[in-house]
């Protein structure tokens, strides 16, 4: 069984990132075993990108939809987000209570 390189975020190899990040996205779960919401997954990916940029300013942008090197990441996100929404995960809208003039 192949294992993810320990220094994948530091090395920033586009091929490795495009192989392992989709696997992470597909398996992402909360600590209670429930699936993460699409918003949470996106925030995690943003955090990974921020960490990578803290190491190297010109790191590859794994969230750039126009970069063909990361097509697997984009396709996996789209598929997982669509599947989660079909299951009702992350689709609840929370509205603030209305404030009356009284």
CSV table of N, CA and C in Angstrom, one decimal:
chain,number,residue,atom,x,y,z
A,1,UNK,N,0.8,-1.2,0.0
A,1,UNK,CA,0.0,0.0,0.0
A,1,UNK,C,0.9,1.2,0.0
A,2,UNK,N,0.7,2.1,-1.0
A,2,UNK,CA,1.5,3.3,-1.1
A,2,UNK,C,1.1,4.3,0.0
A,3,UNK,N,2.1,5.0,0.5
A,3,UNK,CA,1.8,6.0,1.6
A,3,UNK,C,2.1,7.4,1.1
A,4,UNK,N,1.3,8.3,1.6
A,4,UNK,CA,1.5,9.7,1.3
A,4,UNK,C,2.9,10.2,1.8
A,5,UNK,N,3.7,10.9,1.0
A,5,UNK,CA,5.0,11.4,1.5
A,5,UNK,C,4.7,12.4,2.7
A,6,UNK,N,5.6,12.2,3.7
A,6,UNK,CA,5.4,13.1,4.9
A,6,UNK,C,5.6,14.6,4.6
A,7,UNK,N,6.4,14.9,3.7
A,7,UNK,CA,6.8,16.3,3.4
A,7,UNK,C,6.1,16.8,2.1
A,8,UNK,N,4.9,16.3,1.8
A,8,UNK,CA,4.2,16.6,0.6
A,8,UNK,C,3.9,18.1,0.5
A,9,UNK,N,3.6,18.8,1.6
A,9,UNK,CA,3.3,20.2,1.5
A,9,UNK,C,4.5,21.0,1.4
A,10,UNK,N,5.6,20.5,2.0
A,10,UNK,CA,6.9,21.3,1.9
A,10,UNK,C,7.5,21.1,0.5
A,11,UNK,N,7.5,19.9,-0.1
A,11,UNK,CA,8.0,19.7,-1.4
A,11,UNK,C,7.2,20.3,-2.5
A,12,UNK,N,5.9,20.4,-2.4
A,12,UNK,CA,5.0,21.0,-3.3
A,12,UNK,C,5.1,20.5,-4.7
A,13,UNK,N,5.3,19.2,-4.9
A,13,UNK,CA,5.3,18.6,-6.2
A,13,UNK,C,3.9,18.5,-6.7
A,14,UNK,N,3.6,19.1,-7.8
A,14,UNK,CA,2.2,19.1,-8.3
A,14,UNK,C,1.7,17.7,-8.5
A,15,UNK,N,2.4,16.8,-9.0
A,15,UNK,CA,1.9,15.4,-9.3
A,15,UNK,C,1.6,14.8,-7.9
A,16,UNK,N,2.4,14.9,-6.9
A,16,UNK,CA,2.1,14.3,-5.6
A,16,UNK,C,0.8,15.0,-5.0
A,17,UNK,N,0.8,16.3,-5.1
A,17,UNK,CA,-0.4,17.0,-4.5
A,17,UNK,C,-1.7,16.6,-5.3
A,18,UNK,N,-1.6,16.4,-6.6
A,18,UNK,CA,-2.8,16.0,-7.4
A,18,UNK,C,-3.2,14.6,-7.2
A,19,UNK,N,-2.2,13.8,-6.6
A,19,UNK,CA,-2.5,12.4,-6.3
A,19,UNK,C,-3.1,12.3,-4.9
A,20,UNK,N,-2.6,12.9,-3.9
A,20,UNK,CA,-2.9,12.7,-2.5
A,20,UNK,C,-4.0,13.6,-2.0
A,21,UNK,N,-4.1,14.8,-2.4
A,21,UNK,CA,-5.2,15.7,-1.9
A,21,UNK,C,-6.6,15.2,-2.3
A,22,UNK,N,-6.8,14.7,-3.5
A,22,UNK,CA,-8.1,14.1,-3.8
A,22,UNK,C,-8.5,12.9,-2.9
A,23,UNK,N,-7.5,12.1,-2.5
A,23,UNK,CA,-7.8,11.0,-1.6
A,23,UNK,C,-8.2,11.6,-0.3
A,24,UNK,N,-7.5,12.6,0.2
A,24,UNK,CA,-7.9,13.3,1.4
A,24,UNK,C,-9.3,13.8,1.4
A,25,UNK,N,-9.6,14.5,0.3
A,25,UNK,CA,-11.0,15.1,0.1
A,25,UNK,C,-12.0,14.0,0.2
A,26,UNK,N,-11.8,12.9,-0.5
A,26,UNK,CA,-12.8,11.9,-0.5
A,26,UNK,C,-13.0,11.2,0.8
A,27,UNK,N,-12.0,11.2,1.7
A,27,UNK,CA,-12.1,10.5,3.0
A,27,UNK,C,-12.3,11.5,4.2
A,28,UNK,N,-12.3,12.8,3.9
A,28,UNK,CA,-12.4,13.8,5.0
A,28,UNK,C,-13.7,13.5,5.9
A,29,UNK,N,-13.5,13.4,7.2
A,29,UNK,CA,-14.5,13.2,8.1
A,29,UNK,C,-14.3,14.1,9.4
A,30,UNK,N,-15.4,14.4,10.1
A,30,UNK,CA,-15.3,15.1,11.3
A,30,UNK,C,-14.8,14.1,12.4
A,31,UNK,N,-14.5,14.5,13.6
A,31,UNK,CA,-14.0,13.7,14.6
A,31,UNK,C,-15.0,12.6,15.1
A,32,UNK,N,-16.3,13.0,14.8
A,32,UNK,CA,-17.4,12.0,15.2
A,32,UNK,C,-17.7,11.0,14.1
A,33,UNK,N,-17.0,11.1,13.0
A,33,UNK,CA,-17.2,10.2,11.9
A,33,UNK,C,-18.1,10.6,10.8
A,34,UNK,N,-18.8,11.7,11.1
A,34,UNK,CA,-19.7,12.3,10.1
A,34,UNK,C,-18.9,13.0,9.0
A,35,UNK,N,-19.5,13.1,7.8
A,35,UNK,CA,-18.7,13.8,6.7
A,35,UNK,C,-18.6,15.3,7.0
A,36,UNK,N,-17.5,15.8,6.5
A,36,UNK,CA,-17.3,17.3,6.6
A,36,UNK,C,-18.2,18.0,5.6
A,37,UNK,N,-18.6,19.2,5.9
A,37,UNK,CA,-19.4,19.9,4.9
A,37,UNK,C,-18.5,20.4,3.8
A,38,UNK,N,-19.0,20.7,2.6
A,38,UNK,CA,-18.2,21.2,1.5
A,38,UNK,C,-17.5,22.5,1.9
A,39,UNK,N,-18.1,23.3,2.7
A,39,UNK,CA,-17.5,24.6,3.2
A,39,UNK,C,-16.3,24.3,4.0
A,40,UNK,N,-16.4,23.3,4.9
A,40,UNK,CA,-15.3,22.9,5.8
A,40,UNK,C,-14.1,22.3,5.0
A,41,UNK,N,-14.4,21.5,4.0
A,41,UNK,CA,-13.4,20.9,3.1
A,41,UNK,C,-12.6,22.0,2.4
A,42,UNK,N,-13.4,23.0,1.9
A,42,UNK,CA,-12.8,24.1,1.2
A,42,UNK,C,-11.9,24.9,2.1
A,43,UNK,N,-12.3,25.1,3.4
A,43,UNK,CA,-11.5,25.9,4.4
A,43,UNK,C,-10.3,25.1,4.7
A,44,UNK,N,-10.3,23.8,4.8
A,44,UNK,CA,-9.1,23.0,5.0
A,44,UNK,C,-8.2,23.1,3.9
A,45,UNK,N,-8.7,23.1,2.6
A,45,UNK,CA,-7.8,23.2,1.5
A,45,UNK,C,-7.2,24.6,1.4
A,46,UNK,N,-7.9,25.6,1.8
A,46,UNK,CA,-7.4,27.0,1.9
A,46,UNK,C,-6.3,27.1,2.9
A,47,UNK,N,-6.5,26.4,4.1
A,47,UNK,CA,-5.5,26.4,5.1
A,47,UNK,C,-4.2,25.7,4.6
A,48,UNK,N,-4.3,24.6,3.9
A,48,UNK,CA,-3.2,23.9,3.3
A,48,UNK,C,-2.4,24.8,2.4
A,49,UNK,N,-3.2,25.5,1.5
A,49,UNK,CA,-2.5,26.5,0.6
A,49,UNK,C,-1.8,27.6,1.3
A,50,UNK,N,-2.5,28.1,2.4
A,50,UNK,CA,-1.8,29.2,3.2
A,50,UNK,C,-0.5,28.7,3.8
A,51,UNK,N,-0.5,27.4,4.3
A,51,UNK,CA,0.7,26.9,4.9
A,51,UNK,C,1.8,26.7,3.8
A,52,UNK,N,1.4,26.2,2.6
A,52,UNK,CA,2.3,26.0,1.5
A,52,UNK,C,3.0,27.4,1.1
A,53,UNK,N,2.1,28.4,1.1
A,53,UNK,CA,2.6,29.7,0.7
A,53,UNK,C,3.5,30.3,1.8
A,54,UNK,N,3.3,29.9,3.1
A,54,UNK,CA,4.2,30.4,4.1
A,54,UNK,C,5.6,29.8,4.0
A,55,UNK,N,5.7,28.7,3.3
A,55,UNK,CA,7.0,28.0,3.1
A,55,UNK,C,7.7,28.6,1.8
A,56,UNK,N,6.8,28.8,0.8
A,56,UNK,CA,7.4,29.2,-0.5
A,56,UNK,C,6.3,30.1,-1.2
A,57,UNK,N,6.6,31.3,-1.4
A,57,UNK,CA,5.7,32.3,-2.0
A,57,UNK,C,5.1,31.9,-3.4
A,58,UNK,N,5.9,31.2,-4.2
A,58,UNK,CA,5.5,30.9,-5.5
A,58,UNK,C,5.0,29.4,-5.6
A,59,UNK,N,4.4,28.9,-4.6
A,59,UNK,CA,3.9,27.6,-4.5
A,59,UNK,C,2.8,27.4,-5.5
A,60,UNK,N,2.5,26.2,-6.0
A,60,UNK,CA,1.4,26.0,-6.9
A,60,UNK,C,0.1,26.2,-6.2
A,61,UNK,N,-0.9,26.8,-6.9
A,61,UNK,CA,-2.2,27.1,-6.3
A,61,UNK,C,-3.1,25.9,-6.5
A,62,UNK,N,-3.3,25.1,-5.5
A,62,UNK,CA,-4.1,23.9,-5.7
A,62,UNK,C,-5.6,24.2,-5.9
A,63,UNK,N,-6.0,25.4,-5.6
A,63,UNK,CA,-7.4,25.8,-5.8
A,63,UNK,C,-7.6,26.5,-7.1
A,64,UNK,N,-6.6,26.7,-7.9
A,64,UNK,CA,-6.8,27.4,-9.2
A,64,UNK,C,-7.5,26.5,-10.2
A,65,UNK,N,-8.7,26.8,-10.5
A,65,UNK,CA,-9.5,25.9,-11.4
A,65,UNK,C,-9.0,26.0,-12.8
A,66,UNK,N,-8.2,26.9,-13.2
A,66,UNK,CA,-7.7,27.0,-14.6
A,66,UNK,C,-6.4,26.3,-14.7
A,67,UNK,N,-5.8,25.8,-13.6
A,67,UNK,CA,-4.5,25.1,-13.7
A,67,UNK,C,-4.8,23.6,-14.0
A,68,UNK,N,-4.4,23.1,-15.2
A,68,UNK,CA,-4.7,21.7,-15.5
A,68,UNK,C,-3.9,20.7,-14.7
A,69,UNK,N,-2.9,21.1,-14.0
A,69,UNK,CA,-2.1,20.2,-13.1
A,69,UNK,C,-3.0,19.7,-12.0
A,70,UNK,N,-4.0,20.5,-11.6
A,70,UNK,CA,-4.8,20.1,-10.4
A,70,UNK,C,-6.2,19.8,-10.8
A,71,UNK,N,-6.4,19.3,-12.0
A,71,UNK,CA,-7.7,18.9,-12.5
A,71,UNK,C,-8.3,17.8,-11.6
A,72,UNK,N,-7.5,16.8,-11.1
A,72,UNK,CA,-8.1,15.8,-10.2
A,72,UNK,C,-8.6,16.4,-8.9
A,73,UNK,N,-7.9,17.4,-8.4
A,73,UNK,CA,-8.4,18.0,-7.1
A,73,UNK,C,-9.7,18.7,-7.4
A,74,UNK,N,-9.8,19.4,-8.5
A,74,UNK,CA,-11.1,20.1,-8.8
A,74,UNK,C,-12.2,19.1,-9.1
A,75,UNK,N,-12.0,18.1,-9.8
A,75,UNK,CA,-13.0,17.1,-10.1
A,75,UNK,C,-13.5,16.4,-8.9
A,76,UNK,N,-12.5,16.1,-8.0
A,76,UNK,CA,-12.9,15.4,-6.7
A,76,UNK,C,-13.7,16.3,-5.9
A,77,UNK,N,-13.3,17.6,-5.8
A,77,UNK,CA,-14.1,18.6,-5.0
A,77,UNK,C,-15.5,18.6,-5.6
A,78,UNK,N,-15.7,18.8,-6.9
A,78,UNK,CA,-17.0,18.9,-7.5
A,78,UNK,C,-17.8,17.7,-7.2
A,79,UNK,N,-17.3,16.5,-7.3
A,79,UNK,CA,-18.0,15.2,-7.1
A,79,UNK,C,-18.4,15.1,-5.6
A,80,UNK,N,-17.4,15.3,-4.7
A,80,UNK,CA,-17.7,15.2,-3.3
A,80,UNK,C,-18.7,16.2,-2.8
A,81,UNK,N,-18.6,17.5,-3.3
A,81,UNK,CA,-19.5,18.5,-2.9
A,81,UNK,C,-20.9,18.2,-3.4
A,82,UNK,N,-21.0,17.7,-4.6
A,82,UNK,CA,-22.4,17.4,-5.2
A,82,UNK,C,-23.0,16.2,-4.4
A,83,UNK,N,-22.2,15.2,-4.1
A,83,UNK,CA,-22.7,14.1,-3.3
A,83,UNK,C,-23.1,14.5,-1.9
A,84,UNK,N,-22.3,15.3,-1.3
A,84,UNK,CA,-22.7,15.7,0.1
A,84,UNK,C,-24.0,16.6,0.1
A,85,UNK,N,-24.1,17.4,-0.9
A,85,UNK,CA,-25.3,18.2,-1.0
A,85,UNK,C,-26.6,17.3,-1.3
A,86,UNK,N,-26.4,16.3,-2.1
A,86,UNK,CA,-27.5,15.4,-2.3
A,86,UNK,C,-27.9,14.7,-1.0
A,87,UNK,N,-26.9,14.4,-0.1
A,87,UNK,CA,-27.2,13.8,1.1
A,87,UNK,C,-27.7,14.8,2.2
A,88,UNK,N,-27.7,16.1,1.8
A,88,UNK,CA,-28.2,17.1,2.7
A,88,UNK,C,-27.1,17.6,3.6
A,89,UNK,N,-25.9,17.3,3.4
A,89,UNK,CA,-24.8,17.8,4.2
A,89,UNK,C,-24.4,19.2,3.8
A,90,UNK,N,-24.4,20.1,4.7
A,90,UNK,CA,-24.0,21.5,4.3
A,90,UNK,C,-25.0,22.3,3.6
A,91,UNK,N,-26.3,21.9,3.6
A,91,UNK,CA,-27.3,22.6,2.8
A,91,UNK,C,-28.2,23.4,3.7
A,92,UNK,N,-28.1,23.2,5.0
A,92,UNK,CA,-28.9,24.0,6.0
A,92,UNK,C,-28.5,25.4,6.0
A,93,UNK,N,-29.5,26.3,5.8
A,93,UNK,CA,-29.3,27.7,5.9
A,93,UNK,C,-29.7,28.2,7.2
A,94,UNK,N,-28.8,29.0,7.9
A,94,UNK,CA,-29.1,29.5,9.2
A,94,UNK,C,-29.3,31.0,9.0
A,95,UNK,N,-30.5,31.5,9.4
A,95,UNK,CA,-30.9,32.9,9.2
A,95,UNK,C,-30.8,33.5,10.6
A,96,UNK,N,-30.4,34.7,10.7
A,96,UNK,CA,-30.4,35.5,11.9
A,96,UNK,C,-31.8,35.9,12.2
A,97,UNK,N,-32.2,36.0,13.4
A,97,UNK,CA,-33.6,36.5,13.7
A,97,UNK,C,-33.8,37.9,13.3
A,98,UNK,N,-35.0,38.2,12.8
A,98,UNK,CA,-35.3,39.5,12.4
A,98,UNK,C,-35.4,40.5,13.6
A,99,UNK,N,-35.0,41.7,13.3
A,99,UNK,CA,-35.0,42.7,14.4
A,99,UNK,C,-36.2,43.6,14.1
A,100,UNK,N,-37.1,43.7,15.0
A,100,UNK,CA,-38.3,44.5,14.8
A,100,UNK,C,-38.0,46.0,15.2
A,101,UNK,N,-38.8,46.9,14.8
A,101,UNK,CA,-38.5,48.3,15.1
A,101,UNK,C,-38.9,48.6,16.6
A,102,UNK,N,-39.7,47.8,17.1
A,102,UNK,CA,-40.2,48.0,18.5
A,102,UNK,C,-39.1,47.8,19.5
